[in-house]
mmCIF file of C-alpha atoms in Angstrom:
data_model
loop_
_atom_site.group_PDB
_atom_site.id
_atom_site.type_symbol
_atom_site.label_atom_id
_atom_site.label_comp_id
_atom_site.label_asym_id
_atom_site.label_seq_id
_atom_site.Cartn_x
_atom_site.Cartn_y
_atom_site.Cartn_z
ATOM 1 C CA MET O 1092 0.000 0.000 0.000
ATOM 2 C CA LEU O 1093 1.460 3.348 -1.069
ATOM 3 C CA SER O 1094 1.464 6.470 1.082
ATOM 4 C CA GLU O 1095 -1.500 7.889 -0.854
ATOM 5 C CA GLY O 1096 -3.539 4.813 0.047
ATOM 6 C CA GLU O 1097 -3.254 3.326 -3.442
ATOM 7 C CA SER O 1098 -2.158 -0.254 -4.038
ATOM 8 C CA ALA O 1099 1.000 -1.044 -5.974
ATOM 9 C CA LYS O 1100 -0.026 -2.778 -9.194
ATOM 10 C CA GLY O 1101 1.857 -3.874 -12.289
ATOM 11 C CA LEU O 1102 5.145 -4.480 -10.501
ATOM 12 C CA SER O 1103 7.758 -6.669 -12.179
ATOM 13 C CA ARG O 1104 10.502 -8.858 -10.789
ATOM 14 C CA GLU O 1105 13.030 -6.017 -11.161
ATOM 15 C CA ASP O 1106 11.053 -3.945 -8.625
ATOM 16 C CA PHE O 1107 11.768 -6.399 -5.784
ATOM 17 C CA ARG O 1108 14.924 -6.765 -3.670
ATOM 18 C CA LEU O 1109 15.076 -9.805 -1.403
ATOM 19 C CA THR O 1110 17.612 -10.698 1.301
ATOM 20 C CA HIS O 1111 17.740 -13.766 3.528
ATOM 21 C CA ASN O 1112 19.777 -13.521 6.749
ATOM 22 C CA GLY O 1113 21.653 -10.605 5.194
ATOM 23 C CA THR O 1114 22.423 -12.463 1.941
ATOM 24 C CA LYS O 1115 20.994 -11.143 -1.309
ATOM 25 C CA ILE O 1116 18.677 -13.594 -3.084
ATOM 26 C CA SER O 1117 19.072 -13.267 -6.842
ATOM 27 C CA SER O 1118 17.008 -16.273 -7.927
ATOM 28 C CA PHE O 1119 13.290 -15.914 -7.159
ATOM 29 C CA GLU O 1120 9.963 -15.746 -8.976
ATOM 30 C CA VAL O 1121 7.281 -13.067 -8.691
ATOM 31 C CA LYS O 1122 3.633 -13.585 -9.534
ATOM 32 C CA GLN O 1123 0.684 -11.269 -8.967
ATOM 33 C CA TYR O 1124 -2.128 -13.140 -7.274
ATOM 34 C CA PHE O 1125 -4.930 -11.229 -8.953
ATOM 35 C CA ASP O 1126 -3.689 -12.191 -12.413
ATOM 36 C CA SER O 1127 -3.209 -15.863 -11.536
ATOM 37 C CA TYR O 1128 -5.311 -18.874 -10.645
ATOM 38 C CA ALA O 1129 -5.324 -17.957 -6.938
ATOM 39 C CA TRP O 1130 -8.939 -17.157 -6.095
ATOM 40 C CA LEU O 1131 -9.801 -15.675 -2.711
ATOM 41 C CA ALA O 1132 -11.936 -16.934 0.177
ATOM 42 C CA VAL O 1133 -12.796 -14.006 2.454
ATOM 43 C CA THR O 1134 -14.781 -14.008 5.688
ATOM 44 C CA LEU O 1135 -16.592 -10.801 6.635
ATOM 45 C CA VAL O 1136 -17.091 -10.425 10.394
ATOM 46 C CA LEU O 1137 -19.725 -7.791 11.251
ATOM 47 C CA ASP O 1138 -20.504 -6.276 14.642
ATOM 48 C CA ARG O 1139 -24.266 -6.113 15.232
ATOM 49 C CA SER O 1140 -24.201 -5.047 18.885
ATOM 50 C CA GLY O 1141 -26.697 -2.478 20.127
ATOM 51 C CA SER O 1142 -24.369 0.475 19.496
ATOM 52 C CA MET O 1143 -24.436 -0.297 15.737
ATOM 53 C CA GLU O 1144 -28.099 0.663 15.427
ATOM 54 C CA GLY O 1145 -29.023 3.215 12.784
ATOM 55 C CA ARG O 1146 -26.443 4.696 10.422
ATOM 56 C CA PRO O 1147 -23.478 2.567 11.570
ATOM 57 C CA LEU O 1148 -25.186 -0.700 10.595
ATOM 58 C CA ALA O 1149 -26.756 0.769 7.448
ATOM 59 C CA GLU O 1150 -23.428 2.097 6.166
ATOM 60 C CA SER O 1151 -21.725 -1.175 7.113
ATOM 61 C CA LYS O 1152 -24.149 -3.064 4.895
ATOM 62 C CA ARG O 1153 -23.550 -0.616 2.047
ATOM 63 C CA ALA O 1154 -19.760 -0.986 2.362
ATOM 64 C CA ILE O 1155 -19.979 -4.786 2.453
ATOM 65 C CA GLY O 1156 -22.164 -4.786 -0.652
ATOM 66 C CA GLN O 1157 -19.652 -2.742 -2.641
ATOM 67 C CA PHE O 1158 -16.788 -4.877 -1.345
ATOM 68 C CA LEU O 1159 -18.513 -8.033 -2.585
ATOM 69 C CA GLN O 1160 -19.024 -6.487 -6.010
ATOM 70 C CA ALA O 1161 -15.316 -5.620 -6.219
ATOM 71 C CA LEU O 1162 -14.203 -9.226 -5.721
ATOM 72 C CA GLY O 1163 -12.961 -11.347 -8.585
ATOM 73 C CA ARG O 1164 -15.265 -13.625 -10.537
ATOM 74 C CA ARG O 1165 -13.984 -16.789 -8.813
ATOM 75 C CA ASP O 1166 -13.691 -15.322 -5.311
ATOM 76 C CA ARG O 1167 -15.984 -16.546 -2.532
ATOM 77 C CA ALA O 1168 -17.237 -14.914 0.649
ATOM 78 C CA SER O 1169 -18.870 -15.833 3.931
ATOM 79 C CA LEU O 1170 -20.561 -13.675 6.582
ATOM 80 C CA VAL O 1171 -20.289 -13.959 10.372
ATOM 81 C CA THR O 1172 -22.130 -11.573 12.708
ATOM 82 C CA PHE O 1173 -21.847 -11.128 16.447
ATOM 83 C CA ASP O 1174 -23.259 -9.382 19.456
ATOM 84 C CA GLU O 1175 -22.951 -11.483 22.633
ATOM 85 C CA GLU O 1176 -23.539 -14.480 20.335
ATOM 86 C CA VAL O 1177 -21.568 -15.451 17.231
ATOM 87 C CA ARG O 1178 -23.624 -16.536 14.235
ATOM 88 C CA VAL O 1179 -22.667 -17.746 10.742
ATOM 89 C CA ARG O 1180 -25.056 -15.981 8.363
ATOM 90 C CA ALA O 1181 -23.650 -17.251 5.049
ATOM 91 C CA SER O 1182 -21.062 -19.917 4.290
ATOM 92 C CA PHE O 1183 -18.668 -20.189 1.356
ATOM 93 C CA GLY O 1184 -21.125 -22.434 -0.454
ATOM 94 C CA THR O 1185 -23.508 -19.532 -1.036
ATOM 95 C CA SER O 1186 -23.258 -17.012 -3.862
ATOM 96 C CA ARG O 1187 -22.046 -13.484 -3.256
ATOM 97 C CA GLY O 1188 -25.552 -12.230 -3.996
ATOM 98 C CA GLU O 1189 -26.904 -14.412 -1.193
ATOM 99 C CA VAL O 1190 -24.159 -13.167 1.143
ATOM 100 C CA GLN O 1191 -25.194 -9.584 0.394
ATOM 101 C CA ALA O 1192 -28.841 -10.465 0.938
ATOM 102 C CA GLU O 1193 -28.025 -12.000 4.327
ATOM 103 C CA ALA O 1194 -26.087 -8.882 5.297
ATOM 104 C CA GLY O 1195 -29.136 -6.813 4.442
ATOM 105 C CA GLU O 1196 -31.234 -8.788 6.941
ATOM 106 C CA VAL O 1197 -28.885 -8.236 9.905
ATOM 107 C CA ALA O 1198 -30.441 -6.388 12.865
ATOM 108 C CA THR O 1199 -28.788 -5.023 15.988
ATOM 109 C CA GLY O 1200 -28.596 -7.048 19.194
ATOM 110 C CA GLY O 1201 -26.899 -6.816 22.584
ATOM 111 C CA ASP O 1202 -23.330 -6.880 23.905
ATOM 112 C CA THR O 1203 -20.020 -7.296 22.038
ATOM 113 C CA ALA O 1204 -18.240 -10.692 21.930
ATOM 114 C CA LEU O 1205 -15.546 -9.485 19.531
ATOM 115 C CA GLN O 1206 -12.804 -11.907 20.562
ATOM 116 C CA ASP O 1207 -15.090 -14.939 20.430
ATOM 117 C CA ALA O 1208 -16.194 -13.893 16.951
ATOM 118 C CA ILE O 1209 -12.631 -13.544 15.647
ATOM 119 C CA VAL O 1210 -11.550 -16.959 16.928
ATOM 120 C CA GLN O 1211 -14.647 -18.780 15.684
ATOM 121 C CA ALA O 1212 -14.534 -17.101 12.275
ATOM 122 C CA ALA O 1213 -10.802 -17.836 12.009
ATOM 123 C CA SER O 1214 -11.388 -21.500 12.792
ATOM 124 C CA ARG O 1215 -13.968 -21.815 10.030
ATOM 125 C CA LEU O 1216 -11.819 -19.940 7.526
ATOM 126 C CA SER O 1217 -8.770 -22.094 8.293
ATOM 127 C CA SER O 1218 -10.777 -25.214 7.427
ATOM 128 C CA VAL O 1219 -11.469 -23.914 3.904
ATOM 129 C CA GLU O 1220 -9.087 -25.054 1.177
ATOM 130 C CA ALA O 1221 -8.365 -22.017 -0.998
ATOM 131 C CA PRO O 1222 -5.241 -20.579 -2.644
ATOM 132 C CA ARG O 1223 -5.802 -17.300 -0.753
ATOM 133 C CA ARG O 1224 -7.744 -16.545 2.393
ATOM 134 C CA ALA O 1225 -8.502 -13.339 4.269
ATOM 135 C CA MET O 1226 -10.753 -12.020 7.019
ATOM 136 C CA VAL O 1227 -12.188 -8.522 7.505
ATOM 137 C CA VAL O 1228 -13.426 -7.636 11.009
ATOM 138 C CA LEU O 1229 -15.612 -4.572 11.653
ATOM 139 C CA THR O 1230 -16.490 -3.335 15.135
ATOM 140 C CA ASP O 1231 -17.469 -0.043 16.750
ATOM 141 C CA GLY O 1232 -16.602 -0.836 20.355
ATOM 142 C CA ARG O 1233 -14.687 -2.836 22.912
ATOM 143 C CA ASP O 1234 -15.231 -6.456 23.848
ATOM 144 C CA THR O 1235 -17.762 -6.865 26.651
ATOM 145 C CA ALA O 1236 -18.936 -10.490 26.463
ATOM 146 C CA SER O 1237 -16.203 -12.871 25.237
ATOM 147 C CA GLY O 1238 -14.904 -15.940 26.992
ATOM 148 C CA THR O 1239 -11.815 -15.879 24.776
ATOM 149 C CA SER O 1240 -8.769 -13.902 25.916
ATOM 150 C CA SER O 1241 -6.944 -11.414 23.711
ATOM 151 C CA ASP O 1242 -3.787 -13.581 23.868
ATOM 152 C CA GLU O 1243 -5.731 -16.534 22.454
ATOM 153 C CA VAL O 1244 -6.945 -14.357 19.587
ATOM 154 C CA LEU O 1245 -3.415 -13.250 18.680
ATOM 155 C CA GLN O 1246 -2.062 -16.792 18.948
ATOM 156 C CA VAL O 1247 -4.735 -18.171 16.604
ATOM 157 C CA LEU O 1248 -4.065 -15.505 13.981
ATOM 158 C CA ARG O 1249 -0.285 -15.923 14.109
ATOM 159 C CA LYS O 1250 -0.714 -19.597 13.273
ATOM 160 C CA ALA O 1251 -3.419 -19.052 10.648
ATOM 161 C CA GLY O 1252 -1.218 -18.288 7.632
ATOM 162 C CA TRP O 1253 -3.650 -15.849 5.996
ATOM 163 C CA ARG O 1254 -4.367 -12.113 6.263
ATOM 164 C CA CYS O 1255 -6.675 -10.405 8.732
ATOM 165 C CA PHE O 1256 -7.869 -6.799 8.329
ATOM 166 C CA THR O 1257 -9.536 -4.878 11.152
ATOM 167 C CA VAL O 1258 -11.834 -1.875 10.839
ATOM 168 C CA GLY O 1259 -12.565 0.341 13.824
ATOM 169 C CA LEU O 1260 -15.661 2.517 13.525
ATOM 170 C CA GLY O 1261 -16.027 5.625 15.687
ATOM 171 C CA SER O 1262 -14.189 6.742 18.806
ATOM 172 C CA GLU O 1263 -15.136 3.974 21.278
ATOM 173 C CA ILE O 1264 -12.940 1.264 19.736
ATOM 174 C CA ASN O 1265 -9.948 -0.459 21.320
ATOM 175 C CA ALA O 1266 -7.503 0.717 18.654
ATOM 176 C CA PRO O 1267 -4.353 -0.869 20.157
ATOM 177 C CA PHE O 1268 -6.026 -4.291 20.241
ATOM 178 C CA LEU O 1269 -7.386 -3.979 16.693
ATOM 179 C CA ARG O 1270 -3.910 -2.961 15.523
ATOM 180 C CA GLU O 1271 -2.429 -5.997 17.282
ATOM 181 C CA VAL O 1272 -4.990 -8.286 15.667
ATOM 182 C CA ALA O 1273 -4.171 -6.948 12.207
ATOM 183 C CA GLY O 1274 -0.454 -7.308 12.878
ATOM 184 C CA ALA O 1275 -0.820 -10.896 14.082
ATOM 185 C CA GLY O 1276 -2.821 -11.651 10.948
ATOM 186 C CA ASP O 1277 -0.307 -9.967 8.638
ATOM 187 C CA GLY O 1278 -2.974 -7.471 7.601
ATOM 188 C CA SER O 1279 -3.787 -3.789 8.150
ATOM 189 C CA PHE O 1280 -5.796 -1.766 10.647
ATOM 190 C CA PHE O 1281 -8.176 0.897 9.295
ATOM 191 C CA ARG O 1282 -9.952 3.671 11.157
ATOM 192 C CA ALA O 1283 -13.376 4.872 10.071
ATOM 193 C CA PRO O 1284 -14.177 8.016 12.080
ATOM 194 C CA SER O 1285 -17.750 8.107 10.769
ATOM 195 C CA PRO O 1286 -20.095 5.520 9.214
ATOM 196 C CA GLU O 1287 -19.810 7.265 5.839
ATOM 197 C CA ASP O 1288 -16.074 6.444 5.770
ATOM 198 C CA LEU O 1289 -16.713 2.690 5.727
ATOM 199 C CA THR O 1290 -17.266 2.398 1.973
ATOM 200 C CA GLU O 1291 -13.853 3.910 1.222
ATOM 201 C CA VAL O 1292 -12.171 1.719 3.866
ATOM 202 C CA TYR O 1293 -13.602 -1.453 2.352
ATOM 203 C CA ARG O 1294 -12.618 -0.222 -1.107
ATOM 204 C CA GLN O 1295 -9.013 0.125 0.088
ATOM 205 C CA ILE O 1296 -9.068 -3.391 1.519
ATOM 206 C CA ALA O 1297 -10.377 -4.770 -1.779
ATOM 207 C CA ARG O 1298 -7.587 -2.964 -3.664
ATOM 208 C CA GLU O 1299 -4.986 -4.324 -1.273
ATOM 209 C CA LEU O 1300 -6.247 -7.873 -1.796
ATOM 210 C CA GLU O 1301 -6.081 -7.335 -5.562
ATOM 211 C CA SER O 1302 -2.458 -6.199 -5.443
ATOM 212 C CA GLN O 1303 -0.941 -9.128 -3.566
ATOM 213 C CA TYR O 1304 2.221 -10.655 -4.969
ATOM 214 C CA LEU O 1305 3.659 -14.129 -4.498
ATOM 215 C CA LEU O 1306 7.453 -14.424 -4.209
ATOM 216 C CA THR O 1307 8.905 -17.915 -4.458
ATOM 217 C CA TYR O 1308 12.514 -18.778 -3.697
ATOM 218 C CA ARG O 1309 14.579 -21.650 -2.332
ATOM 219 C CA LEU O 1310 16.169 -21.320 1.092
ATOM 220 C CA PRO O 1311 19.970 -21.115 0.851
ATOM 221 C CA ASN O 1312 21.786 -24.451 1.370
ATOM 222 C CA ALA O 1313 18.486 -26.342 0.967
ATOM 223 C CA SER O 1314 18.692 -29.578 -1.026
ATOM 224 C CA ALA O 1315 16.666 -32.693 -1.712
ATOM 225 C CA GLU O 1316 19.239 -34.811 0.186
ATOM 226 C CA SER O 1317 18.836 -32.816 3.394
ATOM 227 C CA ALA O 1318 15.052 -33.289 3.265
ATOM 228 C CA SER O 1319 15.320 -36.899 4.511
ATOM 229 C CA ARG O 1320 17.716 -36.107 7.367
ATOM 230 C CA PRO O 1321 16.886 -34.737 10.832
ATOM 231 C CA VAL O 1322 16.405 -30.974 10.484
ATOM 232 C CA GLU O 1323 17.701 -28.521 13.081
ATOM 233 C CA ALA O 1324 15.579 -25.538 13.982
ATOM 234 C CA LYS O 1325 16.833 -22.491 12.093
ATOM 235 C CA ARG O 1326 15.903 -18.843 12.337
ATOM 236 C CA HIS O 1327 15.328 -16.976 9.095
ATOM 237 C CA ASP O 1328 15.342 -13.188 8.711
ATOM 238 C CA LEU O 1329 13.664 -12.235 5.444
ATOM 239 C CA LYS O 1330 13.716 -8.626 4.228
ATOM 240 C CA LEU O 1331 11.952 -7.269 1.167
ATOM 241 C CA LEU O 1332 12.416 -3.919 -0.545
ATOM 242 C CA VAL O 1333 9.931 -2.878 -3.239
ATOM 243 C CA GLU O 1334 10.447 0.041 -5.583
ATOM 244 C CA ALA O 1335 7.031 1.351 -6.649
ATOM 245 C CA GLY O 1336 7.466 4.425 -8.792
ATOM 246 C CA SER O 1337 9.142 7.108 -6.711
ATOM 247 C CA GLN O 1338 8.490 5.286 -3.427
ATOM 248 C CA GLU O 1339 10.268 2.456 -1.660
ATOM 249 C CA LEU O 1340 8.340 0.001 0.499
ATOM 250 C CA GLU O 1341 10.137 -2.196 2.985
ATOM 251 C CA GLY O 1342 8.968 -5.280 4.840
ATOM 252 C CA ARG O 1343 10.507 -7.852 7.143
ATOM 253 C CA ARG O 1344 9.497 -11.300 8.359
ATOM 254 C CA VAL O 1345 11.333 -13.487 10.882
ATOM 255 C CA PHE O 1346 10.384 -17.177 10.982
ATOM 256 C CA THR O 1347 11.740 -20.554 12.072
ATOM 257 C CA THR O 1348 11.953 -23.822 10.165
ATOM 258 C CA GLY O 1349 13.017 -27.335 11.165
ATOM 259 C CA GLY O 1350 13.065 -28.884 14.577
ATOM 260 C CA GLY O 1351 11.940 -32.282 13.252
ATOM 261 C CA ARG O 1352 12.498 -34.729 10.433
ATOM 262 C CA ALA O 1353 11.517 -33.687 6.947
ATOM 263 C CA SER O 1354 10.893 -36.158 4.177
ATOM 264 C CA ALA O 1355 11.308 -35.607 0.455
ATOM 265 C CA ARG O 1356 9.312 -38.744 -0.305
ATOM 266 C CA ALA O 1357 5.859 -37.893 -1.585
ATOM 267 C CA GLU O 1358 3.103 -40.443 -1.235
ATOM 268 C CA LYS O 1359 0.132 -40.520 -3.523
ATOM 269 C CA GLU O 1360 -3.134 -39.612 -1.849
ATOM 270 C CA PRO O 1361 -5.477 -42.619 -1.873
ATOM 271 C CA LEU O 1362 -8.676 -42.305 -3.831
ATOM 272 C CA PRO O 1363 -12.024 -42.275 -1.994
ATOM 273 C CA GLY O 1364 -12.784 -45.778 -0.764
ATOM 274 C CA GLN O 1365 -9.223 -46.946 -1.442
ATOM 275 C CA PRO O 1366 -7.143 -47.967 1.603
ATOM 276 C CA ALA O 1367 -3.944 -46.144 2.388
ATOM 277 C CA PRO O 1368 -0.678 -47.559 0.886
ATOM 278 C CA ASP O 1369 0.609 -49.036 4.157
ATOM 279 C CA ARG O 1370 -2.689 -50.841 4.712
ATOM 280 C CA GLN O 1371 -2.565 -52.133 1.141
ATOM 281 C CA GLU O 1372 0.930 -53.570 1.712
ATOM 282 C CA LYS O 1373 -0.113 -55.250 4.963
ATOM 283 C CA ARG O 1374 -3.236 -56.682 3.383
ATOM 284 C CA SER O 1375 -1.246 -57.987 0.381
ATOM 285 C CA ALA O 1376 1.248 -59.736 2.651
ATOM 286 C CA ARG O 1377 -1.553 -61.272 4.677
ATOM 287 C CA ASP O 1378 -3.369 -62.420 1.539
ATOM 288 C CA LEU O 1379 -0.140 -63.965 0.204
ATOM 289 C CA LYS O 1380 0.427 -65.858 3.438
ATOM 290 C CA LEU O 1381 -3.143 -67.122 3.561
ATOM 291 C CA GLY O 1382 -2.959 -68.026 -0.122
ATOM 292 C CA GLY O 1383 0.105 -70.214 0.480
ATOM 293 C CA TRP O 1384 -1.575 -72.173 3.261
ATOM 294 C CA LYS O 1385 -4.706 -72.515 1.138
ATOM 295 C CA ALA O 1386 -2.701 -74.003 -1.723
ATOM 296 C CA ILE O 1387 -0.967 -76.507 0.586
ATOM 297 C CA GLY O 1388 -4.278 -77.554 2.150
ATOM 298 C CA THR O 1389 -5.941 -77.921 -1.243
ATOM 299 C CA LEU O 1390 -3.016 -80.010 -2.522
ATOM 300 C CA PHE O 1391 -3.188 -82.366 0.458
ATOM 301 C CA ILE O 1392 -6.960 -82.838 0.361
ATOM 302 C CA GLY O 1393 -7.004 -83.219 -3.421
ATOM 303 C CA GLY O 1394 -4.211 -85.822 -3.354
ATOM 304 C CA LEU O 1395 -5.871 -87.820 -0.597
ATOM 305 C CA LEU O 1396 -9.223 -87.726 -2.359
ATOM 306 C CA GLY O 1397 -7.696 -88.686 -5.706
ATOM 307 C CA ALA O 1398 -5.727 -91.571 -4.200
ATOM 308 C CA THR O 1399 -8.802 -92.926 -2.427
ATOM 309 C CA VAL O 1400 -11.066 -92.747 -5.470
ATOM 310 C CA GLY O 1401 -8.395 -94.100 -7.845
ATOM 311 C CA THR O 1402 -7.486 -96.998 -5.595
ATOM 312 C CA GLY O 1403 -11.118 -97.960 -5.133
ATOM 313 C CA LEU O 1404 -11.830 -97.935 -8.867
ATOM 314 C CA LEU O 1405 -8.781 -99.997 -9.789
ATOM 315 C CA LEU O 1406 -9.472 -102.574 -7.065
ATOM 316 C CA LEU O 1407 -13.016 -103.022 -8.300
ATOM 317 C CA LEU O 1408 -11.770 -103.495 -11.863
ATOM 318 C CA GLY O 1409 -9.128 -105.992 -10.756
ATOM 319 C CA LEU O 1410 -11.469 -108.050 -8.650
ATOM 320 C CA SER O 1411 -14.134 -108.129 -11.342
ATOM 321 C CA ALA O 1412 -11.517 -109.467 -13.775
ATOM 322 C CA GLY O 1413 -10.493 -112.169 -11.297
ATOM 323 C CA ARG O 1414 -6.984 -110.826 -10.768
ATOM 324 C CA ARG O 1415 -4.948 -111.073 -7.606
ATOM 325 C CA PRO O 1416 -4.862 -108.430 -4.936
ATOM 326 C CA ALA O 1417 -1.296 -107.705 -6.127
ATOM 327 C CA ILE O 1418 -2.934 -105.234 -8.424
ATOM 328 C CA VAL O 1419 -3.041 -102.881 -5.426
ATOM 329 C CA GLY O 1420 0.567 -101.828 -6.103
ATOM 330 C CA SER O 1421 -0.150 -100.576 -9.569
ATOM 331 C CA ALA O 1422 -3.483 -99.116 -8.393
ATOM 332 C CA ILE O 1423 -1.751 -96.826 -5.932
ATOM 333 C CA GLY O 1424 0.583 -95.511 -8.604
ATOM 334 C CA LEU O 1425 -2.203 -94.737 -11.050
ATOM 335 C CA SER O 1426 -4.368 -93.211 -8.310
ATOM 336 C CA GLY O 1427 -1.601 -90.674 -7.615
ATOM 337 C CA LEU O 1428 -1.901 -89.458 -11.196
ATOM 338 C CA LEU O 1429 -5.664 -89.113 -10.835
ATOM 339 C CA GLY O 1430 -5.209 -87.267 -7.521
ATOM 340 C CA GLY O 1431 -2.854 -84.802 -9.184
ATOM 341 C CA LEU O 1432 -5.430 -84.014 -11.861
ATOM 342 C CA ILE O 1433 -8.120 -83.418 -9.232
ATOM 343 C CA THR O 1434 -5.735 -81.169 -7.251
ATOM 344 C CA ALA O 1435 -4.956 -79.067 -10.324
ATOM 345 C CA ALA O 1436 -8.656 -78.642 -11.003
ATOM 346 C CA LEU O 1437 -9.290 -77.481 -7.435
ATOM 347 C CA LEU O 1438 -6.428 -74.947 -7.541
ATOM 348 C CA VAL O 1439 -7.715 -73.445 -10.746
ATOM 349 C CA VAL O 1440 -11.148 -72.999 -9.236
#
């Protein structure tokens, strides 16, 4: 965001300077989110406490409506409202027109459970699979009814991995807390002194979401071989300098990686109804073992049955011809052949 409140658009790779732990990164890719496949899932959190009655709520609805119209064609939105109770008015499965219609039906209520609303909305947004996610929280006062602490709110947003914008309407807001929330969510805090300022604030947020850029680079000394070895926890200090026209924008992010074992081996996700690979291997081994015992049992039973039937038939033939019982010796040999044929037939079946 530039000093005039405008978003930096149309930047190229040459406009970015990236350093990692003080070392210049020369090999990286830059892609503007708005021009790519990365659609947005945004949750709008609206205060409907009693102090929002009248113009504050009416102008909030107007600002939300224009914000929804400014979203991209593939973007999705949900609506969460709160007083002392948090309520999901519209989920991501509804159209943006339905979200706007639900916002139009919101009426004022009682106290302000701001912190509960942020945590519950963040939990729902984190469960949505989307290339980009963001949350916009609007309130005109301080929390008066939450069971969630402010530290819990900040902890949830730091772990979320998506952006959170906060909008404070009027003079009764807790500005330091709203600024902390936006900072924990890697977003921005906006003040709206009067209800009529809300439309412009939401327009700025929409422009900022449109002008996001994705920088991709490989950590220094990272390799495919090290991915399968135990990884030590490492601290990374990432600094970014952006030249936008006559202005320079600077940002910094410190993060930690490692502390466990990474694996470069990717496993294919099983299809619905298909067992996982390890279960398939165990089942195959079990089936092979059972199959071996089945074959041995079938061979034994088939041989015994064939020998019995063959011997009986040959003895009957010998006796009817008036031959000696010595024919038993040759009968046993021929019955083995017959038993083998019966065994083969059983195995095939």
